[in-house]
Amino acid sequence: MISNPILQKTLDGITEISRVELCAFETDGKIAASNFEDAKNYEDAVVDFADSAAENQESKGCYFFKVSDEGSLEYIILAKGGSGDAYMVGKMAAFQVQNLLSAYKDRFDKDNFVKSLLLDNMLLVDIYNRAKKLHIETEVSRIVIIIETQHEKDSNALEIVRNLNSSRTRDFITAVDEKNIIIVREVKADETYDDIIKSCYTLLDMLNMEAMSQAYIALGTVVGEIREVSKSYKEAKMALNVGKIFYDGQKVIAYSKLGIGRIIYQLPMPVCATFIKEIFGEHTPDSLDAETIETVTKFFENDFNVSETARKLYIHRNTLVYRLDKIQKITGLDVRNFNDAVTLTISLMVTKYMKYMETTNF
């Protein structure tokens, strides 16, 4: 079924050109779209016409036309006026609505196919058979991109993404849940992974500007076969979740850039708890305050260089040394030593992961 706004826009466009007023009724006599005021007066006549064997007729100063899809009656189109022009315009409007039905059905079939593909709900043989029927190429490089919007059921964001992506006719855009918009994007031969990431930042900026809301974008990896699209989708989902835990400052998260966070995310909670207890005993990384965490982070960012870290933190070198000694006293780890620094880094990430999992439904 065509959405009523699209149907209204179509009839308005034809009326503007032809100056013949039009109305589209559903088969039960309800008005789907109209641009003349007394359309309700024709409801009974529409129901009678729908039950008749005629494909078109003239009645009550209008021409009536049936629009069917594969033998099923979908709409009745009325063209107001008894002239030959009204007949021609009504016939043209019925033809246009018929084409819209076919186009929407084709998009609906492809949308269902892509959803089943993403969710891994199809047998391998069915994937290739349905792809062939829908004229979808199977051996093309593709990548799955997930856009998470701020609000559930954000149809506005979905339409914006479709409009922004309108020039890429070989991509598929769909939604498999309430908050996530999915793009199955075809990757050109000369496109690199970094090129795709840059385009996601551009898309994010445009989406935030148009939708006036914040969004996150996550990418899987590029796959070469249609049957592997679900793999890229699972990777993008993981990237979205891992990004929220470990890289909350980033709005575009790529699966291939997740680093150690990807490994920690796949650890069972009991293993994480055992690791923290074995390293710290009764003390945990939670006992470190925000200032200490910032000190450690800057120290690592500046490659264990005490002088440079002190400069970046705007503190005296001796103050930094005091803080590092304090960290060693609390945790038993000397972050000036590489192995201890790695251990503390992982411990902080594991703790962050455990906290996140405790406060979510994952």
Short mmCIF file of C-alpha atoms in Angstrom, two decimals:
data_model
loop_
_atom_site.label_atom_id
_atom_site.label_comp_id
_atom_site.label_asym_id
_atom_site.label_seq_id
_atom_site.Cartn_x
_atom_site.Cartn_y
_atom_site.Cartn_z
CA MET A 1 0.00 0.00 0.00
CA ILE A 2 1.25 3.45 -0.91
CA SER A 3 1.53 5.95 1.95
CA ASN A 4 -1.23 8.57 1.85
CA PRO A 5 1.20 11.56 1.73
CA ILE A 6 2.86 10.12 -1.38
CA LEU A 7 -0.52 9.47 -2.95
CA GLN A 8 -1.65 13.02 -2.13
CA LYS A 9 1.52 14.49 -3.62
CA THR A 10 0.99 12.49 -6.81
CA LEU A 11 -2.62 13.61 -7.27
CA ASP A 12 -1.77 17.24 -6.47
CA GLY A 13 0.99 17.19 -9.09
CA ILE A 14 -1.32 15.83 -11.79
CA THR A 15 -4.07 18.31 -10.86
CA GLU A 16 -1.63 21.22 -10.95
CA ILE A 17 -0.66 20.30 -14.50
CA SER A 18 -4.09 19.33 -15.85
CA ARG A 19 -6.43 21.44 -13.64
CA VAL A 20 -8.64 18.36 -13.26
CA GLU A 21 -9.52 17.58 -9.62
CA LEU A 22 -8.76 14.05 -8.45
CA CYS A 23 -9.51 11.80 -5.51
CA ALA A 24 -8.25 8.34 -4.47
CA PHE A 25 -10.49 6.08 -2.40
CA GLU A 26 -9.70 2.82 -0.67
CA THR A 27 -11.96 -0.09 -1.60
CA ASP A 28 -14.16 0.39 1.48
CA GLY A 29 -14.98 3.97 0.47
CA LYS A 30 -12.51 5.75 2.76
CA ILE A 31 -10.68 8.72 1.26
CA ALA A 32 -6.94 8.07 0.85
CA ALA A 33 -6.09 11.36 -0.90
CA SER A 34 -8.15 14.12 -2.44
CA ASN A 35 -7.98 17.64 -3.81
CA PHE A 36 -11.70 18.42 -4.09
CA GLU A 37 -13.87 19.38 -1.14
CA ASP A 38 -17.02 17.27 -1.57
CA ALA A 39 -15.19 13.93 -1.94
CA LYS A 40 -17.16 12.39 0.95
CA ASN A 41 -20.32 12.66 -1.14
CA TYR A 42 -18.97 9.94 -3.44
CA GLU A 43 -18.21 7.26 -0.81
CA ASP A 44 -21.34 5.16 -1.48
CA ALA A 45 -20.86 5.39 -5.24
CA VAL A 46 -17.24 4.23 -4.82
CA VAL A 47 -18.31 1.17 -2.81
CA ASP A 48 -20.91 0.27 -5.46
CA PHE A 49 -18.35 0.70 -8.24
CA ALA A 50 -15.82 -1.45 -6.36
CA ASP A 51 -18.34 -4.29 -6.25
CA SER A 52 -19.15 -4.00 -9.95
CA ALA A 53 -17.42 -5.77 -12.82
CA ALA A 54 -16.62 -2.52 -14.68
CA GLU A 55 -13.05 -1.23 -14.86
CA ASN A 56 -14.18 2.37 -15.32
CA GLN A 57 -17.44 4.27 -15.50
CA GLU A 58 -18.97 7.75 -15.52
CA SER A 59 -21.29 8.61 -12.62
CA LYS A 60 -22.36 11.68 -10.62
CA GLY A 61 -20.28 14.00 -12.76
CA CYS A 62 -17.04 12.03 -12.32
CA TYR A 63 -15.08 9.31 -14.03
CA PHE A 64 -14.30 6.27 -11.84
CA PHE A 65 -11.23 4.07 -12.44
CA LYS A 66 -10.06 0.90 -10.71
CA VAL A 67 -6.41 0.36 -9.72
CA SER A 68 -5.48 -3.25 -9.00
CA ASP A 69 -2.31 -5.10 -8.01
CA GLU A 70 -2.02 -8.69 -9.24
CA GLY A 71 -5.79 -9.03 -9.44
CA SER A 72 -6.46 -7.42 -6.06
CA LEU A 73 -8.35 -4.12 -6.10
CA GLU A 74 -6.37 -1.47 -4.20
CA TYR A 75 -7.79 1.97 -5.08
CA ILE A 76 -10.59 3.76 -6.89
CA ILE A 77 -9.54 6.96 -8.67
CA LEU A 78 -12.10 9.70 -9.34
CA ALA A 79 -11.58 12.45 -11.91
CA LYS A 80 -14.09 15.26 -11.47
CA GLY A 81 -15.86 16.41 -14.62
CA GLY A 82 -17.67 14.82 -17.53
CA SER A 83 -15.38 15.97 -20.34
CA GLY A 84 -12.93 13.98 -22.39
CA ASP A 85 -10.09 15.75 -20.61
CA ALA A 86 -11.32 14.47 -17.24
CA TYR A 87 -11.42 10.92 -18.61
CA MET A 88 -7.88 11.20 -19.99
CA VAL A 89 -6.48 12.73 -16.79
CA GLY A 90 -8.27 10.15 -14.62
CA LYS A 91 -6.89 7.34 -16.76
CA MET A 92 -3.41 8.84 -16.48
CA ALA A 93 -3.73 9.18 -12.67
CA ALA A 94 -4.83 5.54 -12.38
CA PHE A 95 -1.86 4.49 -14.50
CA GLN A 96 0.53 6.52 -12.31
CA VAL A 97 -0.87 5.04 -9.10
CA GLN A 98 -0.57 1.56 -10.64
CA ASN A 99 3.13 2.21 -11.31
CA LEU A 100 3.60 3.48 -7.76
CA LEU A 101 2.09 0.27 -6.41
CA SER A 102 4.54 -1.79 -8.45
CA ALA A 103 7.49 0.33 -7.31
CA TYR A 104 6.48 0.13 -3.64
CA LYS A 105 5.94 -3.61 -3.88
CA ASP A 106 9.39 -4.04 -5.43
CA ARG A 107 10.95 -1.96 -2.65
CA PHE A 108 8.99 -3.88 -0.01
CA ASP A 109 10.17 -7.24 -1.40
CA LYS A 110 13.78 -6.05 -1.46
CA ASP A 111 13.45 -4.58 2.02
CA ASN A 112 12.18 -7.90 3.41
CA PHE A 113 14.99 -9.73 1.64
CA VAL A 114 17.65 -7.41 3.08
CA LYS A 115 16.19 -7.72 6.60
CA SER A 116 16.21 -11.53 6.37
CA LEU A 117 19.76 -11.36 5.04
CA LEU A 118 20.97 -9.16 7.91
CA LEU A 119 19.33 -11.31 10.57
CA ASP A 120 20.69 -14.52 9.02
CA ASN A 121 17.18 -15.95 8.59
CA MET A 122 17.68 -17.54 5.17
CA LEU A 123 19.17 -20.73 3.83
CA LEU A 124 22.15 -20.26 1.54
CA VAL A 125 20.30 -21.52 -1.54
CA ASP A 126 17.36 -19.20 -0.81
CA ILE A 127 19.69 -16.20 -0.61
CA TYR A 128 20.93 -16.68 -4.15
CA ASN A 129 17.53 -17.65 -5.59
CA ARG A 130 15.75 -14.60 -4.14
CA ALA A 131 18.62 -12.29 -5.07
CA LYS A 132 18.34 -13.47 -8.67
CA LYS A 133 14.56 -12.88 -8.73
CA LEU A 134 14.98 -9.40 -7.25
CA HIS A 135 17.84 -8.57 -9.69
CA ILE A 136 20.33 -8.03 -6.86
CA GLU A 137 23.97 -8.77 -7.68
CA THR A 138 25.52 -11.39 -5.42
CA GLU A 139 29.26 -10.95 -6.02
CA VAL A 140 29.66 -7.28 -5.13
CA SER A 141 31.70 -5.77 -2.28
CA ARG A 142 29.40 -4.41 0.42
CA ILE A 143 29.62 -3.05 3.95
CA VAL A 144 26.95 -2.68 6.63
CA ILE A 145 26.62 0.68 8.38
CA ILE A 146 24.41 1.11 11.45
CA ILE A 147 23.05 4.52 12.42
CA GLU A 148 21.67 4.68 15.94
CA THR A 149 19.36 7.63 16.50
CA GLN A 150 18.55 9.32 19.77
CA HIS A 151 14.84 8.56 19.66
CA GLU A 152 12.93 5.36 19.02
CA LYS A 153 10.74 5.08 15.91
CA ASP A 154 12.55 8.03 14.35
CA SER A 155 10.94 7.84 10.89
CA ASN A 156 12.14 11.37 10.19
CA ALA A 157 15.78 10.27 10.49
CA LEU A 158 15.09 7.27 8.22
CA GLU A 159 13.66 9.51 5.50
CA ILE A 160 16.58 11.95 5.87
CA VAL A 161 19.08 9.10 5.45
CA ARG A 162 17.21 7.91 2.36
CA ASN A 163 17.23 11.41 0.89
CA LEU A 164 20.91 11.94 1.65
CA ASN A 165 21.68 8.58 0.05
CA SER A 166 19.35 9.01 -2.95
CA SER A 167 22.20 9.18 -5.48
CA ARG A 168 23.48 5.75 -4.40
CA THR A 169 20.79 3.68 -6.09
CA ARG A 170 22.51 0.33 -5.49
CA ASP A 171 22.56 0.69 -1.71
CA PHE A 172 19.82 -0.66 0.56
CA ILE A 173 18.43 1.28 3.51
CA THR A 174 16.22 -0.41 6.07
CA ALA A 175 15.47 -0.72 9.79
CA VAL A 176 15.40 -3.93 11.82
CA ASP A 177 14.52 -2.43 15.20
CA GLU A 178 13.17 0.76 16.79
CA LYS A 179 16.36 2.86 16.96
CA ASN A 180 18.78 1.61 14.31
CA ILE A 181 18.86 2.52 10.62
CA ILE A 182 20.82 0.07 8.48
CA ILE A 183 22.66 0.89 5.24
CA VAL A 184 23.93 -2.00 3.15
CA ARG A 185 26.36 -0.02 1.06
CA GLU A 186 28.00 -1.13 -2.16
CA VAL A 187 31.74 -0.46 -2.07
CA LYS A 188 33.36 0.80 -5.26
CA ALA A 189 36.59 -0.72 -6.50
CA ASP A 190 38.63 2.42 -5.76
CA GLU A 191 37.13 3.01 -2.27
CA THR A 192 39.26 2.27 0.79
CA TYR A 193 38.01 1.53 4.30
CA ASP A 194 39.24 4.96 5.40
CA ASP A 195 37.26 6.56 2.55
CA ILE A 196 34.09 4.91 3.88
CA ILE A 197 34.83 6.11 7.42
CA LYS A 198 35.26 9.69 6.13
CA SER A 199 31.95 9.47 4.28
CA CYS A 200 30.30 8.33 7.53
CA TYR A 201 31.53 11.46 9.29
CA THR A 202 30.02 13.54 6.46
CA LEU A 203 26.74 11.62 6.77
CA LEU A 204 26.77 12.12 10.55
CA ASP A 205 27.24 15.89 10.22
CA MET A 206 24.42 16.17 7.71
CA LEU A 207 22.13 13.94 9.75
CA ASN A 208 22.74 15.90 12.95
CA MET A 209 22.06 19.14 11.11
CA GLU A 210 18.89 17.92 9.37
CA ALA A 211 17.38 15.83 12.18
CA MET A 212 18.54 18.16 14.97
CA SER A 213 19.50 15.17 17.11
CA GLN A 214 22.64 13.26 17.99
CA ALA A 215 23.45 9.94 16.35
CA TYR A 216 26.13 7.24 16.37
CA ILE A 217 27.43 5.42 13.31
CA ALA A 218 29.10 2.01 13.37
CA LEU A 219 30.66 0.05 10.50
CA GLY A 220 31.38 -3.61 9.92
CA THR A 221 34.05 -4.79 7.49
CA VAL A 222 33.82 -5.03 3.70
CA VAL A 223 32.55 -8.40 2.43
CA GLY A 224 32.66 -9.70 -1.12
CA GLU A 225 29.64 -12.04 -1.20
CA ILE A 226 25.99 -11.35 -0.48
CA ARG A 227 25.86 -14.28 1.96
CA GLU A 228 28.47 -12.50 4.12
CA VAL A 229 26.37 -9.35 4.63
CA SER A 230 25.08 -10.73 7.95
CA LYS A 231 28.70 -11.03 9.13
CA SER A 232 29.32 -7.33 8.43
CA TYR A 233 26.06 -6.50 10.24
CA LYS A 234 27.11 -8.44 13.36
CA GLU A 235 30.48 -6.66 13.29
CA ALA A 236 28.79 -3.26 13.04
CA LYS A 237 26.53 -4.13 16.00
CA MET A 238 29.56 -5.11 18.05
CA ALA A 239 31.35 -1.90 17.03
CA LEU A 240 28.35 0.13 18.20
CA ASN A 241 28.30 -1.55 21.62
CA VAL A 242 32.07 -1.56 22.12
CA GLY A 243 32.26 2.08 21.07
CA LYS A 244 29.75 3.09 23.72
CA ILE A 245 31.78 1.35 26.43
CA PHE A 246 35.36 2.26 25.60
CA TYR A 247 35.24 5.11 23.08
CA ASP A 248 32.26 7.16 24.23
CA GLY A 249 33.75 10.35 22.76
CA GLN A 250 33.65 8.93 19.23
CA LYS A 251 30.52 9.19 17.09
CA VAL A 252 31.78 7.01 14.23
CA ILE A 253 33.10 3.60 15.28
CA ALA A 254 34.65 1.13 12.85
CA TYR A 255 34.93 -2.57 13.70
CA SER A 256 38.49 -2.80 12.39
CA LYS A 257 39.58 0.06 14.68
CA LEU A 258 38.25 -1.36 17.96
CA GLY A 259 41.58 -2.70 19.20
CA ILE A 260 41.69 -4.47 22.56
CA GLY A 261 38.16 -3.32 23.41
CA ARG A 262 36.82 -5.91 20.97
CA ILE A 263 38.55 -8.72 22.88
CA ILE A 264 37.41 -7.52 26.31
CA TYR A 265 33.82 -7.17 25.09
CA GLN A 266 33.73 -10.90 24.30
CA LEU A 267 34.95 -11.99 27.74
CA PRO A 268 32.42 -13.63 30.10
CA MET A 269 31.64 -11.56 33.19
CA PRO A 270 32.95 -14.23 35.65
CA VAL A 271 36.32 -14.20 33.87
CA CYS A 272 36.48 -10.40 34.15
CA ALA A 273 35.62 -10.50 37.86
CA THR A 274 38.27 -13.16 38.52
CA PHE A 275 40.91 -11.16 36.63
CA ILE A 276 40.24 -7.97 38.63
CA LYS A 277 40.29 -9.87 41.94
CA GLU A 278 43.54 -11.66 41.12
CA ILE A 279 45.30 -8.43 40.17
CA PHE A 280 43.97 -6.07 42.83
CA GLY A 281 42.59 -8.24 45.61
CA GLU A 282 40.27 -6.10 47.70
CA HIS A 283 41.34 -2.92 45.89
CA THR A 284 39.90 -2.30 42.45
CA PRO A 285 40.52 0.35 39.77
CA ASP A 286 37.33 1.98 41.10
CA SER A 287 39.39 3.29 44.01
CA LEU A 288 41.24 5.62 41.62
CA ASP A 289 39.72 9.09 41.45
CA ALA A 290 39.10 11.09 38.27
CA GLU A 291 42.32 13.10 38.66
CA THR A 292 44.38 9.93 38.94
CA ILE A 293 42.67 8.36 35.93
CA GLU A 294 43.40 11.49 33.88
CA THR A 295 47.04 11.37 35.00
CA VAL A 296 47.40 7.74 33.90
CA THR A 297 45.68 8.42 30.57
CA LYS A 298 47.92 11.40 29.76
CA PHE A 299 51.02 9.47 30.85
CA PHE A 300 50.18 6.69 28.38
CA GLU A 301 49.27 9.14 25.61
CA ASN A 302 52.69 10.76 25.93
CA ASP A 303 54.63 7.49 25.74
CA PHE A 304 55.63 7.38 29.45
CA ASN A 305 57.43 10.72 29.14
CA VAL A 306 57.24 12.33 32.61
CA SER A 307 58.25 15.85 31.54
CA GLU A 308 55.86 16.00 28.57
CA THR A 309 52.97 14.57 30.59
CA ALA A 310 53.55 17.14 33.38
CA ARG A 311 53.53 19.91 30.76
CA LYS A 312 50.26 18.67 29.24
CA LEU A 313 48.65 18.45 32.70
CA TYR A 314 50.00 21.90 33.69
CA ILE A 315 51.59 20.48 36.84
CA HIS A 316 55.14 20.32 38.20
CA ARG A 317 57.22 17.28 37.34
CA ASN A 318 57.52 16.35 41.01
CA THR A 319 53.71 16.50 41.38
CA LEU A 320 53.39 13.98 38.56
CA VAL A 321 55.96 11.69 40.16
CA TYR A 322 54.01 11.91 43.43
CA ARG A 323 50.80 10.89 41.64
CA LEU A 324 52.50 7.95 39.94
CA ASP A 325 53.86 6.80 43.31
CA LYS A 326 50.34 7.11 44.73
CA ILE A 327 48.98 4.88 41.94
CA GLN A 328 51.63 2.28 42.74
CA LYS A 329 50.74 2.39 46.43
CA ILE A 330 47.01 1.89 45.74
CA THR A 331 47.19 -0.72 42.96
CA GLY A 332 50.61 -2.30 43.41
CA LEU A 333 51.39 -1.41 39.80
CA ASP A 334 54.18 0.92 38.71
CA VAL A 335 52.88 2.46 35.48
CA ARG A 336 56.42 3.56 34.57
CA ASN A 337 57.02 -0.13 33.93
CA PHE A 338 55.59 -1.27 30.58
CA ASN A 339 54.08 -4.55 31.80
CA ASP A 340 52.41 -2.88 34.78
CA ALA A 341 51.14 -0.10 32.49
CA VAL A 342 49.52 -2.65 30.17
CA THR A 343 47.99 -4.48 33.13
CA LEU A 344 46.47 -1.28 34.53
CA THR A 345 45.18 -0.21 31.11
CA ILE A 346 43.42 -3.54 30.60
CA SER A 347 42.12 -3.51 34.17
CA LEU A 348 40.57 -0.08 33.72
CA MET A 349 38.89 -1.22 30.48
CA VAL A 350 37.63 -4.44 32.06
CA THR A 351 36.18 -2.49 34.98
CA LYS A 352 34.47 -0.08 32.60
CA TYR A 353 33.05 -3.03 30.65
CA MET A 354 31.72 -4.70 33.81
CA LYS A 355 30.05 -1.49 34.97
CA TYR A 356 28.42 -1.00 31.58
CA MET A 357 27.11 -4.55 31.45
CA GLU A 358 25.66 -4.26 34.95
CA THR A 359 23.67 -1.16 34.00
CA THR A 360 22.33 -2.40 30.64
CA ASN A 361 20.23 -5.27 29.40
CA PHE A 362 22.97 -6.98 27.38
#
